[in-house]
Amino acid sequence: MLNKDSKIYVAGHRGLVGSAIWQNLAQRGYTNLVGRTHQELDLTDQLAVRRFFDEQRPDAVVLAAAFVGGIMANSLYRADFIMQNMKMQCNVISEAYAHGVEKLLFLGSTCIYPKEAPQPMREDCLLTSPLEYTNEPYAIAKIAGLKMCESYNLQYGTNYIAVMPTNLYGPNDNFHLENSHVLPAMMRKVYLAKLIHDEEWAKIAADLDKRPVEGVDGSATQGEILSVLAKYGIYNNKVELWGTGRPLREFLWSEDMADASVHILLNVNFSDIIGHDRYSSVHFGAKTDGAVDRNHSEGRGGALPQLGEIRNCHINVGTGKELTIRQLSELVAQAVGFEGEIAFDASKPDGTLRKLTDVSKLHSLGWTHSVEIEEGVGRLFRWYGDSLQAGG
């Protein structure tokens, strides 16, 4: 059992989810938290990860670090998306096992599910039909990660839990136009289109100084700024968005995701997911001088035929609610105070048309979301405005 003094390593503690998990743990009184920036620890470097675990020996690990992006980034950097994520996952999970980590929480994504998955998507629809092509490399990496957790649990009796969040948004979101997700990208586009119309060039310069676009910052000429923003569908009082606007999407506030993650980390075991009666022989977190005993027979649940097939042990984390991209754009325009035109370019891909999660398993484990999308969009825009004023 983890206690307030347990050392918890949060991989990706500066990111959207990792930072929220760190804050949630701290608010609950868990102060022995460990984090490393990418510059301090490259998780794709196996030897560096091993040295880190040798030195720190955490009791628990939250694997929130990932190489992520939207449709454009997924299309351009397919090799990076599969290789970088696979390296990080393999290094962290294998070293967690080698160093006897008591509990590990792996964060994936609902893009693991088939493109034509029945809606809402239950955990057991995994690997039942082809994936969406545009994000296939990332999805395969995340499927491999959840299967690593599942397989280590079955072979060695570890207590590694995989959670699959829906589309996330919130404080510390990525607003860089080249590689951000749909909501922050849309919000920034709408905001800049409004500023162009209002001729608020000082605010545009502040925005570009904070997050340059293709190397163009606030020192560029107005012509240079307008030219680069037009490449991303940002004009005077007009925004062009990819696709038809018809796809349905589910969104979860990142601090809600963090609360769900910490709830699962502290209160949910692998045996709770698959049933104590099927897996009562497993001794979770068995340590022998700081390391799991590889030959510990009680941990070899996967070798027992009477258990039957155990799969799909991951947990969907979402709201179970959805809205269209067009409806989302209207919420964003309202939050920003934008009264211009939002146009959809139907020649660009929509991606998967519907991705609603079934959150029955999550609810049965004692957690439900609290922030609805209407409130969350306004919160996100306020955070974005504050981040620009903070500078740097």
Tab-separated table of C-alpha atoms in Angstrom, residues 102-104 146-162 264-265 267-276 278-279 282 284 299 301-302 307 310-315 361 365:
chain	number	residue	atom	x	y	z
A	102	GLU	CA	5.064	-1.550	-6.047
A	103	LYS	CA	2.538	0.155	-8.329
A	104	LEU	CA	2.660	1.519	-11.863
A	146	LEU	CA	-1.162	-1.679	-21.977
A	147	LYS	CA	-0.303	-5.238	-23.046
A	148	MET	CA	3.069	-4.910	-21.305
A	149	CYS	CA	1.278	-3.993	-18.073
A	150	GLU	CA	-1.217	-6.817	-18.467
A	151	SER	CA	1.478	-9.365	-19.326
A	152	TYR	CA	3.800	-8.422	-16.470
A	153	ASN	CA	0.854	-8.733	-14.073
A	154	LEU	CA	-0.043	-12.184	-15.362
A	155	GLN	CA	3.501	-13.532	-15.472
A	156	TYR	CA	5.058	-11.879	-12.440
A	157	GLY	CA	2.191	-10.766	-10.217
A	158	THR	CA	2.991	-7.084	-10.568
A	159	ASN	CA	0.359	-4.404	-10.005
A	160	TYR	CA	0.515	-2.306	-13.176
A	161	ILE	CA	-2.708	-0.563	-14.225
A	162	ALA	CA	-3.345	0.960	-17.659
A	264	ILE	CA	-6.927	4.433	-9.428
A	265	LEU	CA	-3.271	4.591	-8.353
A	267	ASN	CA	-7.334	2.534	-4.552
A	268	VAL	CA	-7.501	0.093	-7.469
A	269	ASN	CA	-5.470	-3.107	-7.899
A	270	PHE	CA	-5.200	-5.442	-10.862
A	271	SER	CA	-7.241	-7.992	-8.925
A	272	ASP	CA	-10.087	-5.461	-8.593
A	273	ILE	CA	-10.283	-5.230	-12.385
A	274	ILE	CA	-10.307	-8.932	-13.227
A	275	GLY	CA	-11.942	-10.232	-10.045
A	276	HIS	CA	-10.366	-11.413	-6.799
A	278	ARG	CA	-10.005	-15.456	-10.465
A	279	TYR	CA	-6.690	-14.116	-9.278
A	282	VAL	CA	-1.279	-13.373	-6.904
A	284	PHE	CA	1.059	-7.993	-5.637
A	299	GLY	CA	3.009	-14.252	-9.385
A	301	GLY	CA	-1.066	-16.164	-12.859
A	302	GLY	CA	-0.832	-16.224	-16.652
A	307	LEU	CA	-7.875	-18.604	-14.998
A	310	ILE	CA	-7.459	-12.541	-19.213
A	311	ARG	CA	-7.329	-9.497	-21.462
A	312	ASN	CA	-8.694	-5.954	-21.817
A	313	CYS	CA	-7.724	-5.124	-18.237
A	314	HIS	CA	-7.271	-1.431	-19.020
A	315	ILE	CA	-9.732	1.228	-17.849
A	361	LYS	CA	-15.885	0.114	-15.516
A	365	LEU	CA	-14.427	1.536	-9.457
